[in-house]
PDB file of C-alpha atoms (C1' of nucleotides) in Angstrom:
ATOM      1  CA  LEU A1447       3.645 -15.272  -9.970  1.00  0.00           C
ATOM      2  CA  LEU A1448       5.981 -18.169 -10.341  1.00  0.00           C
ATOM      3  CA  THR A1449       6.763 -18.490 -14.013  1.00  0.00           C
ATOM      4  CA  LYS A1450      10.336 -19.665 -14.001  1.00  0.00           C
ATOM      5  CA  THR A1451      10.769 -23.202 -15.244  1.00  0.00           C
ATOM      6  CA  GLN A1452      13.534 -23.937 -12.830  1.00  0.00           C
ATOM      7  CA  THR A1453      14.476 -22.779  -9.380  1.00  0.00           C
ATOM      8  CA  ARG A1454      17.904 -23.107  -7.924  1.00  0.00           C
ATOM      9  CA  THR A1455      18.877 -23.815  -4.373  1.00  0.00           C
ATOM     10  CA  THR A1456      20.906 -20.886  -3.258  1.00  0.00           C
ATOM     11  CA  LYS A1457      22.660 -20.327   0.018  1.00  0.00           C
ATOM     12  CA  GLN A1458      20.379 -17.370   0.657  1.00  0.00           C
ATOM     13  CA  ARG A1459      17.170 -19.270  -0.003  1.00  0.00           C
ATOM     14  CA  LYS A1460      18.192 -22.182   2.167  1.00  0.00           C
ATOM     15  CA  ILE A1461      19.076 -19.976   5.094  1.00  0.00           C
ATOM     16  CA  ILE A1462      15.910 -17.900   4.843  1.00  0.00           C
ATOM     17  CA  LEU A1463      13.801 -21.050   4.943  1.00  0.00           C
ATOM     18  CA  ASP A1464      15.885 -22.527   7.713  1.00  0.00           C
ATOM     19  CA  GLU A1465      15.630 -19.481   9.936  1.00  0.00           C
ATOM     20  CA  LEU A1466      11.941 -19.010   9.298  1.00  0.00           C
ATOM     21  CA  CYS A1467      11.272 -22.587  10.364  1.00  0.00           C
ATOM     22  CA  LYS A1468      13.229 -22.089  13.545  1.00  0.00           C
ATOM     23  CA  VAL A1469      11.274 -19.187  14.963  1.00  0.00           C
ATOM     24  CA  LYS A1470       7.889 -19.703  16.523  1.00  0.00           C
ATOM     25  CA  THR A1471       6.802 -16.142  15.829  1.00  0.00           C
ATOM     26  CA  HIS A1472       5.275 -14.815  12.632  1.00  0.00           C
ATOM     27  CA  PRO A1473       7.929 -12.417  11.477  1.00  0.00           C
ATOM     28  CA  THR A1474       7.602  -9.500   9.116  1.00  0.00           C
ATOM     29  CA  VAL A1475       9.964  -9.222   6.169  1.00  0.00           C
ATOM     30  CA  ASP A1476      12.059  -6.832   8.152  1.00  0.00           C
ATOM     31  CA  GLU A1477      12.350  -9.236  11.031  1.00  0.00           C
ATOM     32  CA  VAL A1478      13.385 -12.033   8.700  1.00  0.00           C
ATOM     33  CA  TYR A1479      15.957  -9.670   7.240  1.00  0.00           C
ATOM     34  CA  ASP A1480      17.432  -8.977  10.662  1.00  0.00           C
ATOM     35  CA  ILE A1481      17.556 -12.653  11.567  1.00  0.00           C
ATOM     36  CA  VAL A1482      19.104 -13.780   8.295  1.00  0.00           C
ATOM     37  CA  ARG A1483      21.601 -10.950   8.247  1.00  0.00           C
ATOM     38  CA  LYS A1484      23.315 -12.474  11.246  1.00  0.00           C
ATOM     39  CA  ARG A1485      24.353 -15.365   9.037  1.00  0.00           C
ATOM     40  CA  LEU A1486      24.571 -13.484   5.737  1.00  0.00           C
ATOM     41  CA  PRO A1487      25.562  -9.916   6.525  1.00  0.00           C
ATOM     42  CA  ARG A1488      25.579  -8.842   2.879  1.00  0.00           C
ATOM     43  CA  ILE A1489      22.134 -10.145   1.932  1.00  0.00           C
ATOM     44  CA  SER A1490      19.771  -7.520   0.568  1.00  0.00           C
ATOM     45  CA  LEU A1491      16.193  -6.789   1.493  1.00  0.00           C
ATOM     46  CA  GLY A1492      15.154  -7.406  -2.092  1.00  0.00           C
ATOM     47  CA  THR A1493      16.473 -10.934  -1.867  1.00  0.00           C
ATOM     48  CA  ILE A1494      14.440 -11.495   1.281  1.00  0.00           C
ATOM     49  CA  TYR A1495      11.282 -10.277  -0.404  1.00  0.00           C
ATOM     50  CA  ARG A1496      11.864 -12.311  -3.544  1.00  0.00           C
ATOM     51  CA  ASN A1497      12.608 -15.499  -1.667  1.00  0.00           C
ATOM     52  CA  LEU A1498       9.780 -15.266   0.824  1.00  0.00           C
ATOM     53  CA  GLU A1499       7.387 -14.735  -2.034  1.00  0.00           C
ATOM     54  CA  MET A1500       8.783 -17.689  -3.939  1.00  0.00           C
ATOM     55  CA  LEU A1501       8.859 -20.011  -0.936  1.00  0.00           C
ATOM     56  CA  ALA A1502       5.249 -19.116  -0.204  1.00  0.00           C
ATOM     57  CA  GLU A1503       4.232 -19.877  -3.791  1.00  0.00           C
ATOM     58  CA  GLN A1504       5.964 -23.225  -3.527  1.00  0.00           C
ATOM     59  CA  GLY A1505       4.081 -23.909  -0.328  1.00  0.00           C
ATOM     60  CA  LYS A1506       7.219 -24.231   1.764  1.00  0.00           C
ATOM     61  CA  ILE A1507       6.156 -21.399   4.022  1.00  0.00           C
ATOM     62  CA  LYS A1508       2.904 -19.530   4.570  1.00  0.00           C
ATOM     63  CA  LYS A1509       2.136 -15.928   3.887  1.00  0.00           C
ATOM     64  CA  LEU A1510      -0.144 -14.731   6.639  1.00  0.00           C
ATOM     65  CA  GLU A1511      -3.009 -12.316   6.527  1.00  0.00           C
ATOM     66  CA  ILE A1512      -3.090 -11.297  10.121  1.00  0.00           C
ATOM     67  CA  ASP A1513      -1.602  -7.866   9.661  1.00  0.00           C
ATOM     68  CA  ASN A1514      -2.850  -5.417   7.114  1.00  0.00           C
ATOM     69  CA  GLN A1515       0.076  -3.149   7.465  1.00  0.00           C
ATOM     70  CA  ARG A1516       2.669  -5.558   6.198  1.00  0.00           C
ATOM     71  CA  MET A1517       3.370  -9.114   5.208  1.00  0.00           C
ATOM     72  CA  ARG A1518       4.052 -11.752   7.815  1.00  0.00           C
ATOM     73  CA  PHE A1519       5.302 -15.258   7.227  1.00  0.00           C
ATOM     74  CA  ASP A1520       5.080 -18.565   8.998  1.00  0.00           C
ATOM     75  CA  GLY A1521       7.564 -21.399   8.603  1.00  0.00           C
ATOM     76  CA  ASN A1522       5.036 -23.830   9.996  1.00  0.00           C
ATOM     77  CA  THR A1523       2.949 -25.099   7.098  1.00  0.00           C
ATOM     78  CA  ASP A1524       0.983 -27.646   9.087  1.00  0.00           C
ATOM     79  CA  ALA A1525      -2.686 -26.771   9.330  1.00  0.00           C
ATOM     80  CA  HIS A1526      -2.969 -24.760  12.493  1.00  0.00           C
ATOM     81  CA  SER A1527      -4.894 -21.782  13.769  1.00  0.00           C
ATOM     82  CA  HIS A1528      -3.791 -18.493  15.167  1.00  0.00           C
ATOM     83  CA  ILE A1529      -5.016 -16.482  18.074  1.00  0.00           C
ATOM     84  CA  ARG A1530      -4.518 -12.793  18.504  1.00  0.00           C
ATOM     85  CA  CYS A1531      -4.606 -10.828  21.708  1.00  0.00           C
ATOM     86  CA  ILE A1532      -7.211  -8.074  21.531  1.00  0.00           C
ATOM     87  CA  ILE A1533      -5.119  -5.978  23.903  1.00  0.00           C
ATOM     88  CA  CYS A1534      -1.539  -6.178  22.664  1.00  0.00           C
ATOM     89  CA  SER A1535      -2.181  -7.634  19.202  1.00  0.00           C
ATOM     90  CA  SER A1536       0.391 -10.373  19.552  1.00  0.00           C
ATOM     91  CA  VAL A1537      -0.280 -13.481  17.498  1.00  0.00           C
ATOM     92  CA  ASP A1538       0.400 -17.048  18.591  1.00  0.00           C
ATOM     93  CA  ASP A1539      -0.214 -20.486  17.208  1.00  0.00           C
ATOM     94  CA  ILE A1540      -3.006 -22.275  18.978  1.00  0.00           C
ATOM     95  CA  GLU A1541      -3.278 -26.011  19.445  1.00  0.00           C
ATOM     96  CA  ILE A1542      -6.872 -26.281  18.463  1.00  0.00           C
ATOM     97  CA  GLU A1543      -8.426 -28.063  15.540  1.00  0.00           C
ATOM     98  CA  PRO A1544     -11.677 -26.259  15.008  1.00  0.00           C
ATOM     99  CA  LYS A1545     -14.492 -27.711  12.975  1.00  0.00           C
ATOM    100  CA  VAL A1546     -16.620 -25.337  11.004  1.00  0.00           C
ATOM    101  CA  ILE A1547     -20.247 -26.153  10.319  1.00  0.00           C
ATOM    102  CA  TRP A1548     -22.720 -24.262   8.206  1.00  0.00           C
ATOM    103  CA  GLU A1549     -25.971 -24.709   6.381  1.00  0.00           C
ATOM    104  CA  GLU A1550     -25.542 -25.431   2.720  1.00  0.00           C
ATOM    105  CA  ASP A1551     -28.633 -23.554   1.667  1.00  0.00           C
ATOM    106  CA  SER A1552     -27.879 -20.006   0.672  1.00  0.00           C
ATOM    107  CA  LEU A1553     -25.267 -20.697  -1.943  1.00  0.00           C
ATOM    108  CA  GLU A1554     -26.600 -17.864  -4.020  1.00  0.00           C
ATOM    109  CA  SER A1555     -23.127 -16.447  -3.951  1.00  0.00           C
ATOM    110  CA  GLY A1556     -22.251 -18.713  -6.841  1.00  0.00           C
ATOM    111  CA  TYR A1557     -18.978 -19.580  -5.199  1.00  0.00           C
ATOM    112  CA  GLN A1558     -17.696 -23.107  -5.056  1.00  0.00           C
ATOM    113  CA  ILE A1559     -16.512 -23.357  -1.460  1.00  0.00           C
ATOM    114  CA  LEU A1560     -13.196 -25.147  -1.151  1.00  0.00           C
ATOM    115  CA  GLY A1561     -12.205 -24.534   2.427  1.00  0.00           C
ATOM    116  CA  ASN A1562     -12.077 -22.165   5.327  1.00  0.00           C
ATOM    117  CA  LYS A1563      -9.779 -20.695   7.875  1.00  0.00           C
ATOM    118  CA  VAL A1564     -10.530 -19.902  11.481  1.00  0.00           C
ATOM    119  CA  GLU A1565      -8.843 -17.285  13.539  1.00  0.00           C
ATOM    120  CA  PHE A1566      -9.337 -16.824  17.233  1.00  0.00           C
ATOM    121  CA  PHE A1567      -9.079 -13.760  19.372  1.00  0.00           C
ATOM    122  CA  GLY A1568      -8.822 -13.358  23.081  1.00  0.00           C
ATOM    123  CA  LYS A1569      -6.540 -12.191  25.846  1.00  0.00           C
ATOM    124  CA  CYS A1570      -2.975 -13.416  26.043  1.00  0.00           C
ATOM    125  CA  PRO A1571      -1.441 -14.593  29.331  1.00  0.00           C
ATOM    126  CA  LYS A1572       0.494 -11.377  29.864  1.00  0.00           C
ATOM    127  CA  CYS A1573      -2.470  -9.104  29.291  1.00  0.00           C
ATOM    128  CA  ARG A1574      -4.745 -11.253  31.443  1.00  0.00           C
ATOM    129  CA  MET A1575      -2.303 -10.834  34.272  1.00  0.00           C
ATOM    130  CA  ARG A1576      -2.006  -7.116  33.729  1.00  0.00           C
ATOM    131  CA  GLU A1577      -5.729  -6.385  33.663  1.00  0.00           C
ATOM    132  CA  PRO A1578      -7.647  -9.240  35.211  1.00  0.00           C
ATOM    133  CA  GLU A1579     -11.252  -9.517  33.996  1.00  0.00           C
TER     134      GLU A1579
ATOM    135  CA  LEU B 266      -5.849   5.133  19.489  1.00  0.00           C
ATOM    136  CA  LEU B 267      -8.875   7.201  20.121  1.00  0.00           C
ATOM    137  CA  THR B 268      -8.057   9.548  22.925  1.00  0.00           C
ATOM    138  CA  LYS B 269     -10.037  12.625  22.044  1.00  0.00           C
ATOM    139  CA  THR B 270     -12.838  13.374  24.453  1.00  0.00           C
ATOM    140  CA  GLN B 271     -15.084  14.676  21.751  1.00  0.00           C
ATOM    141  CA  THR B 272     -15.585  13.973  18.075  1.00  0.00           C
ATOM    142  CA  ARG B 273     -17.336  16.292  15.714  1.00  0.00           C
ATOM    143  CA  THR B 274     -19.614  15.434  12.862  1.00  0.00           C
ATOM    144  CA  THR B 275     -17.999  16.904   9.825  1.00  0.00           C
ATOM    145  CA  LYS B 276     -19.186  16.951   6.253  1.00  0.00           C
ATOM    146  CA  GLN B 277     -16.183  14.817   5.291  1.00  0.00           C
ATOM    147  CA  ARG B 278     -16.749  12.173   7.945  1.00  0.00           C
ATOM    148  CA  LYS B 279     -20.415  11.869   7.152  1.00  0.00           C
ATOM    149  CA  ILE B 280     -19.787  11.417   3.449  1.00  0.00           C
ATOM    150  CA  ILE B 281     -17.001   8.878   3.939  1.00  0.00           C
ATOM    151  CA  LEU B 282     -19.260   6.756   6.133  1.00  0.00           C
ATOM    152  CA  ASP B 283     -22.166   7.206   3.783  1.00  0.00           C
ATOM    153  CA  GLU B 284     -20.245   6.143   0.699  1.00  0.00           C
ATOM    154  CA  LEU B 285     -18.589   3.218   2.430  1.00  0.00           C
ATOM    155  CA  CYS B 286     -21.975   1.887   3.475  1.00  0.00           C
ATOM    156  CA  LYS B 287     -23.261   2.162  -0.055  1.00  0.00           C
ATOM    157  CA  VAL B 288     -20.704  -0.042  -1.744  1.00  0.00           C
ATOM    158  CA  LYS B 289     -20.821  -3.792  -1.428  1.00  0.00           C
ATOM    159  CA  THR B 290     -17.111  -4.172  -2.107  1.00  0.00           C
ATOM    160  CA  HIS B 291     -14.322  -3.923   0.431  1.00  0.00           C
ATOM    161  CA  PRO B 292     -12.475  -0.865  -0.759  1.00  0.00           C
ATOM    162  CA  THR B 293      -8.913   0.151  -0.081  1.00  0.00           C
ATOM    163  CA  VAL B 294      -8.185   3.632   1.218  1.00  0.00           C
ATOM    164  CA  ASP B 295      -7.379   4.707  -2.283  1.00  0.00           C
ATOM    165  CA  GLU B 296     -10.679   3.455  -3.590  1.00  0.00           C
ATOM    166  CA  VAL B 297     -12.562   5.267  -0.840  1.00  0.00           C
ATOM    167  CA  TYR B 298     -10.600   8.373  -1.766  1.00  0.00           C
ATOM    168  CA  ASP B 299     -11.692   8.113  -5.393  1.00  0.00           C
ATOM    169  CA  ILE B 300     -15.312   7.548  -4.485  1.00  0.00           C
ATOM    170  CA  VAL B 301     -15.500  10.356  -1.952  1.00  0.00           C
ATOM    171  CA  ARG B 302     -13.652  12.774  -4.181  1.00  0.00           C
ATOM    172  CA  LYS B 303     -16.606  12.776  -6.531  1.00  0.00           C
ATOM    173  CA  ARG B 304     -18.614  14.523  -3.846  1.00  0.00           C
ATOM    174  CA  LEU B 305     -15.773  16.390  -2.167  1.00  0.00           C
ATOM    175  CA  PRO B 306     -13.153  17.143  -4.806  1.00  0.00           C
ATOM    176  CA  ARG B 307     -10.842  18.967  -2.389  1.00  0.00           C
ATOM    177  CA  ILE B 308     -10.699  16.281   0.305  1.00  0.00           C
ATOM    178  CA  SER B 309      -7.227  15.033   1.114  1.00  0.00           C
ATOM    179  CA  LEU B 310      -5.950  11.488   1.422  1.00  0.00           C
ATOM    180  CA  GLY B 311      -4.874  12.199   4.990  1.00  0.00           C
ATOM    181  CA  THR B 312      -8.447  12.999   5.916  1.00  0.00           C
ATOM    182  CA  ILE B 313      -9.577   9.703   4.443  1.00  0.00           C
ATOM    183  CA  TYR B 314      -7.007   7.803   6.471  1.00  0.00           C
ATOM    184  CA  ARG B 315      -7.783   9.655   9.678  1.00  0.00           C
ATOM    185  CA  ASN B 316     -11.511   9.184   9.345  1.00  0.00           C
ATOM    186  CA  LEU B 317     -11.488   5.548   8.342  1.00  0.00           C
ATOM    187  CA  GLU B 318      -9.288   4.818  11.317  1.00  0.00           C
ATOM    188  CA  MET B 319     -11.567   6.742  13.641  1.00  0.00           C
ATOM    189  CA  LEU B 320     -14.784   5.242  12.291  1.00  0.00           C
ATOM    190  CA  ALA B 321     -13.295   1.785  12.704  1.00  0.00           C
ATOM    191  CA  GLU B 322     -12.349   2.509  16.294  1.00  0.00           C
ATOM    192  CA  GLN B 323     -15.867   3.687  16.948  1.00  0.00           C
ATOM    193  CA  GLY B 324     -17.185   0.469  15.440  1.00  0.00           C
ATOM    194  CA  LYS B 325     -19.099   2.238  12.707  1.00  0.00           C
ATOM    195  CA  ILE B 326     -17.152   0.443   9.996  1.00  0.00           C
ATOM    196  CA  LYS B 327     -14.832  -2.550   9.961  1.00  0.00           C
ATOM    197  CA  LYS B 328     -11.168  -2.643   9.158  1.00  0.00           C
ATOM    198  CA  LEU B 329     -10.522  -5.868   7.301  1.00  0.00           C
ATOM    199  CA  GLU B 330      -7.562  -8.167   7.381  1.00  0.00           C
ATOM    200  CA  ILE B 331      -8.025  -9.864   4.084  1.00  0.00           C
ATOM    201  CA  ASP B 332      -5.230  -8.110   2.277  1.00  0.00           C
ATOM    202  CA  ASN B 333      -1.747  -7.928   3.630  1.00  0.00           C
ATOM    203  CA  GLN B 334      -0.684  -5.299   1.211  1.00  0.00           C
ATOM    204  CA  ARG B 335      -3.013  -2.598   2.385  1.00  0.00           C
ATOM    205  CA  MET B 336      -5.956  -1.744   4.514  1.00  0.00           C
ATOM    206  CA  ARG B 337      -9.465  -2.519   3.357  1.00  0.00           C
ATOM    207  CA  PHE B 338     -12.689  -1.386   4.957  1.00  0.00           C
ATOM    208  CA  ASP B 339     -16.236  -2.647   5.139  1.00  0.00           C
ATOM    209  CA  GLY B 340     -19.257  -0.479   5.772  1.00  0.00           C
ATOM    210  CA  ASN B 341     -21.274  -3.510   6.765  1.00  0.00           C
ATOM    211  CA  THR B 342     -20.730  -4.063  10.477  1.00  0.00           C
ATOM    212  CA  ASP B 343     -23.205  -6.922  10.822  1.00  0.00           C
ATOM    213  CA  ALA B 344     -21.538 -10.205  11.663  1.00  0.00           C
ATOM    214  CA  HIS B 345     -20.862 -11.809   8.323  1.00  0.00           C
ATOM    215  CA  SER B 346     -18.176 -13.890   6.670  1.00  0.00           C
ATOM    216  CA  HIS B 347     -16.088 -13.325   3.619  1.00  0.00           C
ATOM    217  CA  ILE B 348     -15.091 -15.623   0.836  1.00  0.00           C
ATOM    218  CA  ARG B 349     -12.126 -15.103  -1.392  1.00  0.00           C
ATOM    219  CA  CYS B 350     -11.569 -16.546  -4.842  1.00  0.00           C
ATOM    220  CA  ILE B 351      -8.360 -18.555  -4.962  1.00  0.00           C
ATOM    221  CA  ILE B 352      -7.969 -17.675  -8.627  1.00  0.00           C
ATOM    222  CA  CYS B 353      -8.643 -13.948  -8.919  1.00  0.00           C
ATOM    223  CA  SER B 354      -8.442 -12.993  -5.219  1.00  0.00           C
ATOM    224  CA  SER B 355     -11.719 -11.091  -5.240  1.00  0.00           C
ATOM    225  CA  VAL B 356     -13.501 -10.967  -1.904  1.00  0.00           C
ATOM    226  CA  ASP B 357     -17.246 -11.126  -1.409  1.00  0.00           C
ATOM    227  CA  ASP B 358     -19.598 -11.269   1.511  1.00  0.00           C
ATOM    228  CA  ILE B 359     -21.104 -14.680   2.007  1.00  0.00           C
ATOM    229  CA  GLU B 360     -24.513 -15.394   3.458  1.00  0.00           C
ATOM    230  CA  ILE B 361     -23.417 -18.135   5.744  1.00  0.00           C
ATOM    231  CA  GLU B 362     -23.453 -18.275   9.497  1.00  0.00           C
ATOM    232  CA  PRO B 363     -20.767 -20.763  10.352  1.00  0.00           C
ATOM    233  CA  LYS B 364     -20.508 -22.394  13.742  1.00  0.00           C
ATOM    234  CA  VAL B 365     -17.069 -23.185  15.037  1.00  0.00           C
ATOM    235  CA  ILE B 366     -16.553 -26.138  17.352  1.00  0.00           C
ATOM    236  CA  TRP B 367     -13.406 -27.241  19.086  1.00  0.00           C
ATOM    237  CA  GLU B 368     -12.240 -29.297  21.982  1.00  0.00           C
ATOM    238  CA  GLU B 369     -11.591 -27.294  25.073  1.00  0.00           C
ATOM    239  CA  ASP B 370      -8.727 -29.420  26.256  1.00  0.00           C
ATOM    240  CA  SER B 371      -5.403 -28.071  25.082  1.00  0.00           C
ATOM    241  CA  LEU B 372      -5.711 -24.601  26.496  1.00  0.00           C
ATOM    242  CA  GLU B 373      -2.054 -24.624  27.357  1.00  0.00           C
ATOM    243  CA  SER B 374      -1.748 -21.474  25.325  1.00  0.00           C
ATOM    244  CA  GLY B 375      -2.850 -19.523  28.372  1.00  0.00           C
ATOM    245  CA  TYR B 376      -5.127 -17.429  26.224  1.00  0.00           C
ATOM    246  CA  GLN B 377      -8.637 -16.611  27.243  1.00  0.00           C
ATOM    247  CA  ILE B 378     -10.574 -17.237  24.048  1.00  0.00           C
ATOM    248  CA  LEU B 379     -13.170 -14.580  23.383  1.00  0.00           C
ATOM    249  CA  GLY B 380     -14.268 -15.292  19.850  1.00  0.00           C
ATOM    250  CA  ASN B 381     -13.355 -16.349  16.392  1.00  0.00           C
ATOM    251  CA  LYS B 382     -13.654 -15.383  12.788  1.00  0.00           C
ATOM    252  CA  VAL B 383     -14.124 -17.670   9.826  1.00  0.00           C
ATOM    253  CA  GLU B 384     -13.054 -16.932   6.316  1.00  0.00           C
ATOM    254  CA  PHE B 385     -13.912 -19.064   3.335  1.00  0.00           C
ATOM    255  CA  PHE B 386     -12.073 -19.613   0.121  1.00  0.00           C
ATOM    256  CA  GLY B 387     -13.190 -21.087  -3.143  1.00  0.00           C
ATOM    257  CA  LYS B 388     -13.823 -20.270  -6.779  1.00  0.00           C
ATOM    258  CA  CYS B 389     -15.946 -17.316  -7.747  1.00  0.00           C
ATOM    259  CA  PRO B 390     -18.649 -17.583 -10.414  1.00  0.00           C
ATOM    260  CA  LYS B 391     -16.520 -15.900 -13.071  1.00  0.00           C
ATOM    261  CA  CYS B 392     -13.492 -18.069 -12.515  1.00  0.00           C
ATOM    262  CA  ARG B 393     -15.592 -21.237 -12.371  1.00  0.00           C
ATOM    263  CA  MET B 394     -16.957 -20.359 -15.768  1.00  0.00           C
ATOM    264  CA  ARG B 395     -13.531 -19.586 -17.157  1.00  0.00           C
ATOM    265  CA  GLU B 396     -11.861 -22.784 -16.015  1.00  0.00           C
ATOM    266  CA  PRO B 397     -14.457 -25.442 -15.212  1.00  0.00           C
ATOM    267  CA  GLU B 398     -13.307 -28.046 -12.728  1.00  0.00           C
TER     268      GLU B 398
ATOM    269  C1'  DG C 249      27.961 -21.949 -20.787  1.00  0.00           C
ATOM    270  C1'  DT C 250      23.337 -20.476 -19.619  1.00  0.00           C
ATOM    271  C1'  DA C 251      20.050 -18.589 -17.115  1.00  0.00           C
ATOM    272  C1'  DA C 252      18.475 -18.022 -12.419  1.00  0.00           C
ATOM    273  C1'  DT C 253      19.695 -15.244  -8.598  1.00  0.00           C
ATOM    274  C1'  DT C 254      22.005 -11.749  -6.000  1.00  0.00           C
ATOM    275  C1'  DG C 255      23.307  -7.013  -4.215  1.00  0.00           C
ATOM    276  C1'  DC C 256      22.610  -2.459  -4.786  1.00  0.00           C
ATOM    277  C1'  DA C 257      20.155   1.502  -5.508  1.00  0.00           C
ATOM    278  C1'  DA C 258      16.411   3.886  -7.221  1.00  0.00           C
ATOM    279  C1'  DA C 259      11.505   4.022  -7.664  1.00  0.00           C
ATOM    280  C1'  DA C 260       6.848   2.953  -6.452  1.00  0.00           C
ATOM    281  C1'  DA C 261       3.226   2.318  -3.317  1.00  0.00           C
ATOM    282  C1'  DT C 262       1.149   2.915   1.085  1.00  0.00           C
ATOM    283  C1'  DT C 263       0.609   5.247   5.508  1.00  0.00           C
ATOM    284  C1'  DT C 264       1.700   8.810   8.921  1.00  0.00           C
ATOM    285  C1'  DT C 265       2.595  13.435  10.467  1.00  0.00           C
ATOM    286  C1'  DG C 266       3.313  18.606  11.188  1.00  0.00           C
ATOM    287  C1'  DC C 267       1.431  22.758  10.708  1.00  0.00           C
ATOM    288  C1'  DC C 268      -1.479  26.326   9.775  1.00  0.00           C
ATOM    289  C1'  DT C 269      -6.308  27.382   8.668  1.00  0.00           C
ATOM    290  C1'  DC C 270     -11.147  26.421   8.954  1.00  0.00           C
ATOM    291  C1'  DA C 271     -15.439  25.164  11.031  1.00  0.00           C
ATOM    292  C1'  DT C 272     -18.260  22.597  14.522  1.00  0.00           C
ATOM    293  C1'  DA C 273     -20.342  22.729  18.869  1.00  0.00           C
TER     294       DA C 273
ATOM    295  C1'  DT D  39     -14.338  31.127  20.920  1.00  0.00           C
ATOM    296  C1'  DA D  40     -12.056  26.944  21.900  1.00  0.00           C
ATOM    297  C1'  DT D  41     -10.444  23.052  19.887  1.00  0.00           C
ATOM    298  C1'  DG D  42     -11.392  19.151  16.831  1.00  0.00           C
ATOM    299  C1'  DA D  43     -10.751  18.445  12.050  1.00  0.00           C
ATOM    300  C1'  DG D  44      -9.247  19.478   7.315  1.00  0.00           C
ATOM    301  C1'  DG D  45      -5.909  20.499   3.455  1.00  0.00           C
ATOM    302  C1'  DC D  46      -1.460  20.289   1.928  1.00  0.00           C
ATOM    303  C1'  DA D  47       2.958  18.699   1.600  1.00  0.00           C
ATOM    304  C1'  DA D  48       6.807  16.426   3.442  1.00  0.00           C
ATOM    305  C1'  DA D  49       8.399  12.340   5.683  1.00  0.00           C
ATOM    306  C1'  DA D  50       8.257   7.611   7.009  1.00  0.00           C
ATOM    307  C1'  DT D  51       7.359   2.846   5.929  1.00  0.00           C
ATOM    308  C1'  DT D  52       6.863  -0.993   3.139  1.00  0.00           C
ATOM    309  C1'  DT D  53       7.352  -3.284  -1.329  1.00  0.00           C
ATOM    310  C1'  DT D  54       8.879  -3.621  -6.135  1.00  0.00           C
ATOM    311  C1'  DT D  55      12.098  -3.296  -9.857  1.00  0.00           C
ATOM    312  C1'  DG D  56      16.175  -2.632 -13.212  1.00  0.00           C
ATOM    313  C1'  DC D  57      20.620  -3.966 -13.961  1.00  0.00           C
ATOM    314  C1'  DA D  58      25.320  -5.558 -13.921  1.00  0.00           C
ATOM    315  C1'  DA D  59      27.857  -9.108 -11.582  1.00  0.00           C
ATOM    316  C1'  DT D  60      27.693 -13.690  -9.612  1.00  0.00           C
ATOM    317  C1'  DT D  61      26.625 -18.460  -9.035  1.00  0.00           C
ATOM    318  C1'  DA D  62      24.093 -22.923  -9.388  1.00  0.00           C
ATOM    319  C1'  DC D  63      23.374 -26.571 -12.413  1.00  0.00           C
TER     320       DC D  63
END
DNA sequence: GTAATTGCAAAAATTTTGCCTCATA
DNA sequence: TATGAGGCAAAATTTTTGCAATTAC
């Protein structure tokens, strides 16, 4: 958790954010490491982890939950949905603004609902071509 | 991937499935291990992993993507949504059947959309009590 | 100057795998 | 009895952490 009173703008942090915003993929920590290392060959993995975590807490990037094997991040913080291919598992942004509707009744859960997130799944262009339905 | 032509019904597999269906939480592999070990003290973690994976592939349980730090499983395979507390991160089932609507237009993604999944977030009863809005 | 941040390396946590033995069908 | 599955332990992967040196403010 972010407890520090102050955060400084370091070369490393700036470049990590910059590179993450450039890519349209949803890179893992390792992938970010590889990308950033091209500009900062001596940067350490620990620094990548610490900065991605901090940037996500500050809302400058998003930590994704589309992969339960490892963390993935997204430099695009605009509200947008993702779609995953059920064949090859690749994940892409999707230009759709879904509306979610539900009946208010069974709120027995006791939760105060504050929002929701929609994720789509389907077949990506490549896989559709490979095995036409 | 499931390539075996045949699968056998073992004591271990039956008990893992049985215990997973009993709990209403969404346990991690480690938690399943602890639960199952009460009935099968000599079972190994590897067996838990292998079976959960296999049961998920067979559709008898669900592998969840609500935690990007580790795998979580759900013995309830009925279509249902989850809600996570933004304060304490706990995840519960929610008795809501959301409908998702979107405009068909911008299908430039090239994806064939086959379905979607909605996840809710909010404040759980405990956290609402602790810090009233 | 002070304290946040880094690089490095070791440790922790999570998941996968090889191999030999056991047990289901 | 053939082979899928289990137990065990080692390896692989992913993430966290301690610490001395560095750097932003």
